[in-house]
mmCIF file of C-alpha atoms in Angstrom:
data_model
loop_
_atom_site.group_PDB
_atom_site.id
_atom_site.type_symbol
_atom_site.label_atom_id
_atom_site.label_comp_id
_atom_site.label_asym_id
_atom_site.label_seq_id
_atom_site.Cartn_x
_atom_site.Cartn_y
_atom_site.Cartn_z
ATOM 1 C CA MET A 20 22.214 -6.876 1.020
ATOM 2 C CA ASP A 21 24.453 -5.805 3.874
ATOM 3 C CA LYS A 22 22.333 -3.921 6.424
ATOM 4 C CA LYS A 23 24.852 -1.096 6.777
ATOM 5 C CA LEU A 24 24.796 -0.475 3.022
ATOM 6 C CA ALA A 25 20.989 -0.516 2.999
ATOM 7 C CA GLU A 26 20.977 1.996 5.847
ATOM 8 C CA ALA A 27 23.491 4.234 4.062
ATOM 9 C CA LEU A 28 21.531 4.242 0.802
ATOM 10 C CA ALA A 29 18.284 4.906 2.664
ATOM 11 C CA GLU A 30 19.945 7.843 4.419
ATOM 12 C CA HIS A 31 21.066 9.132 1.015
ATOM 13 C CA LEU A 32 17.514 9.081 -0.358
ATOM 14 C CA TYR A 33 16.108 10.506 2.870
ATOM 15 C CA GLY A 34 18.481 13.458 2.587
ATOM 16 C CA ALA A 35 17.535 14.047 -1.047
ATOM 17 C CA GLU A 36 13.863 14.223 -0.115
ATOM 18 C CA LYS A 37 14.484 16.498 2.868
ATOM 19 C CA THR A 38 16.518 18.989 0.835
ATOM 20 C CA GLU A 39 14.380 18.749 -2.333
ATOM 21 C CA ARG A 40 17.374 17.892 -4.489
ATOM 22 C CA ALA A 41 17.686 15.300 -7.214
ATOM 23 C CA VAL A 42 20.441 12.688 -6.955
ATOM 24 C CA PRO A 43 21.835 10.138 -9.425
ATOM 25 C CA LYS A 44 19.982 6.829 -9.426
ATOM 26 C CA LEU A 45 21.444 4.224 -7.095
ATOM 27 C CA THR A 46 22.100 1.689 -9.837
ATOM 28 C CA ILE A 47 24.818 3.877 -11.353
ATOM 29 C CA GLU A 48 27.113 3.020 -8.434
ATOM 30 C CA HIS A 49 25.333 -0.246 -7.571
ATOM 31 C CA PRO A 50 24.434 -1.826 -10.937
ATOM 32 C CA LYS A 51 23.712 -5.222 -9.403
ATOM 33 C CA LEU A 52 21.026 -3.875 -7.072
ATOM 34 C CA SER A 53 18.173 -6.403 -6.994
ATOM 35 C CA VAL A 54 14.484 -5.988 -6.253
ATOM 36 C CA GLU A 55 15.063 -7.672 -2.888
ATOM 37 C CA ASP A 56 17.908 -5.260 -2.154
ATOM 38 C CA ALA A 57 15.662 -2.357 -3.135
ATOM 39 C CA TYR A 58 12.924 -3.365 -0.705
ATOM 40 C CA ALA A 59 15.588 -3.724 2.023
ATOM 41 C CA ILE A 60 16.602 -0.111 1.357
ATOM 42 C CA GLN A 61 12.953 0.966 1.321
ATOM 43 C CA GLU A 62 12.412 -0.699 4.691
ATOM 44 C CA GLN A 63 15.290 1.299 6.170
ATOM 45 C CA LEU A 64 13.879 4.488 4.636
ATOM 46 C CA ILE A 65 10.492 3.759 6.209
ATOM 47 C CA LEU A 66 12.170 3.261 9.598
ATOM 48 C CA LEU A 67 13.915 6.625 9.273
ATOM 49 C CA LYS A 68 10.604 8.351 8.687
ATOM 50 C CA LEU A 69 8.845 6.522 11.501
ATOM 51 C CA GLU A 70 11.582 6.965 14.081
ATOM 52 C CA ARG A 71 13.365 10.204 13.177
ATOM 53 C CA ASP A 72 10.346 12.164 11.967
ATOM 54 C CA GLU A 73 7.801 10.432 14.224
ATOM 55 C CA LEU A 74 5.428 9.966 11.306
ATOM 56 C CA ARG A 75 2.449 7.643 10.986
ATOM 57 C CA ILE A 76 1.742 5.373 8.030
ATOM 58 C CA VAL A 77 -1.609 6.174 6.418
ATOM 59 C CA GLY A 78 -1.394 3.097 4.243
ATOM 60 C CA PRO A 79 0.494 1.440 1.393
ATOM 61 C CA LYS A 80 0.410 2.585 -2.203
ATOM 62 C CA MET A 81 0.743 0.587 -5.366
ATOM 63 C CA GLY A 82 2.782 1.570 -8.401
ATOM 64 C CA LEU A 83 3.266 0.230 -11.929
ATOM 65 C CA THR A 84 -0.308 -1.055 -11.951
ATOM 66 C CA SER A 85 -0.968 -0.596 -15.673
ATOM 67 C CA GLN A 86 -0.069 -3.289 -18.174
ATOM 68 C CA ALA A 87 1.860 -0.706 -20.191
ATOM 69 C CA LYS A 88 4.010 0.305 -17.217
ATOM 70 C CA MET A 89 4.650 -3.297 -16.203
ATOM 71 C CA LYS A 90 5.695 -4.121 -19.754
ATOM 72 C CA GLN A 91 7.907 -1.029 -19.882
ATOM 73 C CA MET A 92 9.673 -2.020 -16.654
ATOM 74 C CA ASN A 93 9.672 -5.734 -17.585
ATOM 75 C CA VAL A 94 7.833 -6.885 -14.452
ATOM 76 C CA SER A 95 4.928 -9.252 -13.846
ATOM 77 C CA GLU A 96 3.535 -7.549 -10.747
ATOM 78 C CA PRO A 97 3.254 -3.994 -9.411
ATOM 79 C CA ILE A 98 5.478 -2.444 -6.752
ATOM 80 C CA TYR A 99 4.527 -0.854 -3.465
ATOM 81 C CA GLY A 100 5.557 1.905 -1.097
ATOM 82 C CA TYR A 101 3.970 3.792 1.779
ATOM 83 C CA ILE A 102 2.071 7.043 2.317
ATOM 84 C CA PHE A 103 2.780 8.929 5.560
ATOM 85 C CA ASP A 104 0.578 11.399 7.369
ATOM 86 C CA ASP A 105 2.818 14.337 6.426
ATOM 87 C CA MET A 106 2.166 13.520 2.745
ATOM 88 C CA VAL A 107 -1.583 14.122 3.055
ATOM 89 C CA VAL A 108 -2.257 17.542 1.537
ATOM 90 C CA PRO A 109 -5.298 19.502 2.721
ATOM 91 C CA ARG A 110 -7.589 20.268 -0.196
ATOM 92 C CA GLY A 111 -6.436 23.645 -1.433
ATOM 93 C CA ALA A 112 -2.888 24.164 -2.622
ATOM 94 C CA ILE A 113 0.591 22.664 -2.760
ATOM 95 C CA SER A 114 3.907 24.472 -3.095
ATOM 96 C CA LEU A 115 6.416 23.355 -5.701
ATOM 97 C CA ALA A 116 9.129 24.362 -3.229
ATOM 98 C CA ASP A 117 8.259 21.217 -1.251
ATOM 99 C CA TYR A 118 9.079 18.916 -4.187
ATOM 100 C CA ILE A 119 11.747 18.270 -6.811
ATOM 101 C CA HIS A 120 9.850 17.625 -10.069
ATOM 102 C CA PRO A 121 6.337 16.485 -9.072
ATOM 103 C CA LYS A 122 3.692 14.877 -11.240
ATOM 104 C CA VAL A 123 0.043 14.104 -10.495
ATOM 105 C CA GLU A 124 -2.201 11.156 -11.317
ATOM 106 C CA ALA A 125 -5.764 10.219 -10.398
ATOM 107 C CA GLU A 126 -6.431 7.123 -8.283
ATOM 108 C CA ILE A 127 -9.199 5.282 -6.436
ATOM 109 C CA ALA A 128 -8.358 4.782 -2.758
ATOM 110 C CA PHE A 129 -9.653 1.965 -0.544
ATOM 111 C CA VAL A 130 -10.294 2.300 3.198
ATOM 112 C CA LEU A 131 -10.149 -1.127 4.831
ATOM 113 C CA GLY A 132 -12.796 -2.160 7.333
ATOM 114 C CA GLU A 133 -10.915 -5.263 8.456
ATOM 115 C CA ASP A 134 -7.486 -6.837 8.182
ATOM 116 C CA ILE A 135 -6.538 -8.639 4.969
ATOM 117 C CA GLU A 136 -3.818 -11.266 5.110
ATOM 118 C CA GLY A 137 -2.400 -13.303 2.250
ATOM 119 C CA PRO A 138 -1.484 -15.469 0.532
ATOM 120 C CA GLY A 139 -4.294 -16.291 -1.854
ATOM 121 C CA VAL A 140 -6.293 -13.106 -1.391
ATOM 122 C CA THR A 141 -8.748 -12.337 -4.216
ATOM 123 C CA GLY A 142 -10.366 -9.143 -5.413
ATOM 124 C CA ALA A 143 -13.721 -10.366 -4.103
ATOM 125 C CA GLN A 144 -12.247 -10.792 -0.622
ATOM 126 C CA VAL A 145 -10.815 -7.284 -0.795
ATOM 127 C CA LEU A 146 -14.197 -5.791 -1.701
ATOM 128 C CA ALA A 147 -15.831 -7.669 1.168
ATOM 129 C CA SER A 148 -13.204 -6.249 3.562
ATOM 130 C CA THR A 149 -13.361 -2.662 2.268
ATOM 131 C CA ALA A 150 -15.411 -0.149 4.228
ATOM 132 C CA TYR A 151 -15.155 2.744 1.784
ATOM 133 C CA VAL A 152 -13.657 3.952 -1.468
ATOM 134 C CA LEU A 153 -12.880 7.540 -2.375
ATOM 135 C CA PRO A 154 -11.268 9.578 -5.141
ATOM 136 C CA ALA A 155 -7.688 10.732 -4.750
ATOM 137 C CA LEU A 156 -4.906 12.587 -6.508
ATOM 138 C CA GLU A 157 -1.434 11.211 -5.882
ATOM 139 C CA ILE A 158 1.593 13.477 -6.223
ATOM 140 C CA ILE A 159 4.616 11.434 -7.243
ATOM 141 C CA ASP A 160 8.105 12.909 -7.088
ATOM 142 C CA SER A 161 11.167 10.817 -7.796
ATOM 143 C CA ARG A 162 14.290 11.754 -5.904
ATOM 144 C CA TYR A 163 16.338 10.853 -8.977
ATOM 145 C CA GLU A 164 17.710 13.197 -11.616
ATOM 146 C CA ASN A 165 15.403 13.741 -14.601
ATOM 147 C CA PHE A 166 12.828 11.335 -13.098
ATOM 148 C CA GLN A 167 14.918 8.485 -14.560
ATOM 149 C CA PHE A 168 15.295 5.168 -12.747
ATOM 150 C CA THR A 169 15.341 1.400 -13.004
ATOM 151 C CA LEU A 170 12.940 -0.867 -11.132
ATOM 152 C CA PRO A 171 15.206 -1.319 -8.061
ATOM 153 C CA ASP A 172 15.819 2.439 -7.951
ATOM 154 C CA VAL A 173 12.144 3.358 -7.753
ATOM 155 C CA ILE A 174 11.370 0.660 -5.183
ATOM 156 C CA ALA A 175 14.184 1.904 -2.939
ATOM 157 C CA ASP A 176 12.798 5.430 -3.301
ATOM 158 C CA ASN A 177 9.495 4.396 -1.679
ATOM 159 C CA ALA A 178 7.889 4.066 -5.117
ATOM 160 C CA SER A 179 8.143 7.850 -5.691
ATOM 161 C CA SER A 180 5.651 8.504 -2.852
ATOM 162 C CA SER A 181 5.344 12.223 -2.119
ATOM 163 C CA GLY A 182 1.805 13.476 -1.549
ATOM 164 C CA VAL A 183 -1.892 12.749 -1.797
ATOM 165 C CA VAL A 184 -5.074 14.795 -1.884
ATOM 166 C CA PHE A 185 -8.148 12.819 -0.870
ATOM 167 C CA GLY A 186 -11.730 13.560 -1.825
ATOM 168 C CA SER A 187 -13.999 14.734 0.956
ATOM 169 C CA THR A 188 -16.694 12.053 0.610
ATOM 170 C CA LEU A 189 -16.514 8.324 1.339
ATOM 171 C CA TYR A 190 -18.470 5.843 -0.778
ATOM 172 C CA ARG A 191 -19.531 2.225 -0.327
ATOM 173 C CA PRO A 192 -17.685 -0.036 -2.771
ATOM 174 C CA GLU A 193 -20.804 -2.096 -3.444
ATOM 175 C CA ASP A 194 -22.440 0.968 -4.997
ATOM 176 C CA PHE A 195 -20.040 0.949 -7.956
ATOM 177 C CA ASP A 196 -18.622 -1.235 -10.671
ATOM 178 C CA LEU A 197 -15.206 0.154 -9.868
ATOM 179 C CA GLU A 198 -13.590 -1.147 -13.035
ATOM 180 C CA LEU A 199 -16.073 0.975 -15.013
ATOM 181 C CA VAL A 200 -15.664 4.230 -13.074
ATOM 182 C CA GLY A 201 -14.453 6.806 -15.578
ATOM 183 C CA VAL A 202 -11.954 9.479 -14.542
ATOM 184 C CA THR A 203 -10.814 12.681 -16.237
ATOM 185 C CA LEU A 204 -7.766 14.682 -15.181
ATOM 186 C CA ARG A 205 -7.759 18.350 -16.157
ATOM 187 C CA ILE A 206 -5.072 20.991 -15.711
ATOM 188 C CA ASN A 207 -6.334 24.569 -15.959
ATOM 189 C CA GLY A 208 -9.542 23.214 -17.448
ATOM 190 C CA GLU A 209 -7.741 21.366 -20.254
ATOM 191 C CA LEU A 210 -8.233 17.608 -20.468
ATOM 192 C CA LYS A 211 -4.836 15.971 -19.994
ATOM 193 C CA GLU A 212 -5.608 12.342 -19.139
ATOM 194 C CA LEU A 213 -8.601 10.033 -18.849
ATOM 195 C CA GLY A 214 -9.137 6.432 -17.902
ATOM 196 C CA ALA A 215 -11.299 3.963 -16.035
ATOM 197 C CA GLY A 216 -10.833 1.757 -12.986
ATOM 198 C CA ALA A 217 -10.015 -1.198 -15.230
ATOM 199 C CA ALA A 218 -6.674 0.489 -16.025
ATOM 200 C CA VAL A 219 -5.539 -0.660 -12.568
ATOM 201 C CA VAL A 220 -4.699 -4.352 -13.240
ATOM 202 C CA GLY A 221 -8.255 -4.905 -14.485
ATOM 203 C CA HIS A 222 -9.938 -3.730 -11.258
ATOM 204 C CA PRO A 223 -8.651 -1.646 -8.335
ATOM 205 C CA ALA A 224 -9.573 -4.440 -5.914
ATOM 206 C CA HIS A 225 -7.190 -6.755 -7.775
ATOM 207 C CA SER A 226 -4.410 -4.282 -7.005
ATOM 208 C CA VAL A 227 -5.147 -4.484 -3.270
ATOM 209 C CA ALA A 228 -5.291 -8.287 -3.454
ATOM 210 C CA MET A 229 -1.901 -8.381 -5.174
ATOM 211 C CA LEU A 230 -0.531 -6.084 -2.480
ATOM 212 C CA ALA A 231 -1.811 -8.329 0.306
ATOM 213 C CA ASN A 232 -0.225 -11.352 -1.341
ATOM 214 C CA MET A 233 3.088 -9.551 -1.868
ATOM 215 C CA LEU A 234 3.198 -8.450 1.767
ATOM 216 C CA ALA A 235 2.412 -12.008 2.914
ATOM 217 C CA ARG A 236 5.822 -13.096 1.611
ATOM 218 C CA LYS A 237 7.312 -10.981 4.400
ATOM 219 C CA GLY A 238 4.795 -12.056 7.027
ATOM 220 C CA LEU A 239 2.947 -8.728 6.804
ATOM 221 C CA LYS A 240 -0.717 -7.934 6.296
ATOM 222 C CA LEU A 241 -3.004 -5.046 5.408
ATOM 223 C CA LYS A 242 -4.672 -3.529 8.450
ATOM 224 C CA ALA A 243 -8.156 -2.254 9.167
ATOM 225 C CA GLY A 244 -8.273 1.524 8.950
ATOM 226 C CA GLN A 245 -5.494 1.813 6.393
ATOM 227 C CA THR A 246 -6.171 3.882 3.287
ATOM 228 C CA ILE A 247 -4.606 2.274 0.231
ATOM 229 C CA LEU A 248 -3.791 3.978 -3.053
ATOM 230 C CA THR A 249 -4.489 1.347 -5.687
ATOM 231 C CA GLY A 250 -2.542 2.818 -8.623
ATOM 232 C CA GLY A 251 -2.987 5.381 -11.355
ATOM 233 C CA VAL A 252 -6.262 5.329 -13.279
ATOM 234 C CA THR A 253 -4.754 8.064 -15.438
ATOM 235 C CA GLY A 254 -1.242 8.763 -16.579
ATOM 236 C CA ALA A 255 0.939 11.161 -14.605
ATOM 237 C CA VAL A 256 1.150 14.830 -15.594
ATOM 238 C CA LYS A 257 3.989 17.187 -14.650
ATOM 239 C CA LEU A 258 3.005 20.110 -12.413
ATOM 240 C CA HIS A 259 3.892 23.770 -12.939
ATOM 241 C CA PRO A 260 3.385 26.976 -10.913
ATOM 242 C CA GLY A 261 -0.140 28.310 -11.243
ATOM 243 C CA ASP A 262 -1.684 24.998 -12.290
ATOM 244 C CA SER A 263 -5.226 24.229 -11.188
ATOM 245 C CA VAL A 264 -5.688 20.457 -11.041
ATOM 246 C CA THR A 265 -9.070 18.718 -11.054
ATOM 247 C CA ALA A 266 -9.968 15.046 -11.372
ATOM 248 C CA ALA A 267 -13.613 14.073 -11.888
ATOM 249 C CA PHE A 268 -14.754 10.540 -11.019
ATOM 250 C CA ASP A 269 -18.042 9.110 -12.307
ATOM 251 C CA GLY A 270 -20.440 9.019 -9.358
ATOM 252 C CA MET A 271 -17.749 10.104 -6.874
ATOM 253 C CA GLY A 272 -17.511 13.811 -7.574
ATOM 254 C CA SER A 273 -14.181 15.545 -7.994
ATOM 255 C CA VAL A 274 -10.977 16.332 -6.140
ATOM 256 C CA GLY A 275 -8.443 19.033 -6.887
ATOM 257 C CA PHE A 276 -5.807 21.522 -5.807
ATOM 258 C CA THR A 277 -3.802 24.460 -7.075
ATOM 259 C CA VAL A 278 -0.030 24.775 -7.404
ATOM 260 C CA ARG A 279 2.015 27.608 -5.913
ATOM 261 C CA ALA A 280 5.611 28.341 -6.817
#
């Protein structure tokens, strides 16, 4: 893709996020947009945030990590984006005014103790390189009208990255069979979604390994100290004013927030 076009489309999505307004998906005007093109746009969007907003990357995030979502989008591997420090929400409350049409899903986050560089990374290597795991709630918020997009659209849009609420306690990964950790997501006390770590490509560590191997194609690696969102253990639920959100993780306690208008 021409760099100037990638920059222009990144600027378009950046503006949509800044003004909390939904825009038509990119593939309406650019129907031949490829996955490679989409990541080129995402890279320009990341640069805008780093340079113009002087933000810091907390770590990558994975998306489309369930078999159902991959089948729906006709892909054989997940997608990735990035979480920035201004997306980290203090435990307490969020305001809908800061988003367009946000949804929430429960995830298991990994904090790396050492660098991980592909190709050929395995889940076992990821676990050996992980210092801590912790529960998290990711807030996803597509910049596209009606939350409708194709695969290239969502990749370009930084994989719908918008916010994250982390649990307050860190845990050692060796203390859990992470694929068996059960999670419930409740809104106003009502059970909305439930799942287990195995929903994330069989094991959350496999998600991180896939990420490391995907990044290796571009000569990139995962870095010690990064906190990685491995993908939704539960489905995503739309948020409304007044909602009280709580996710409970077996052996890891709970994490939650409330929603203001």
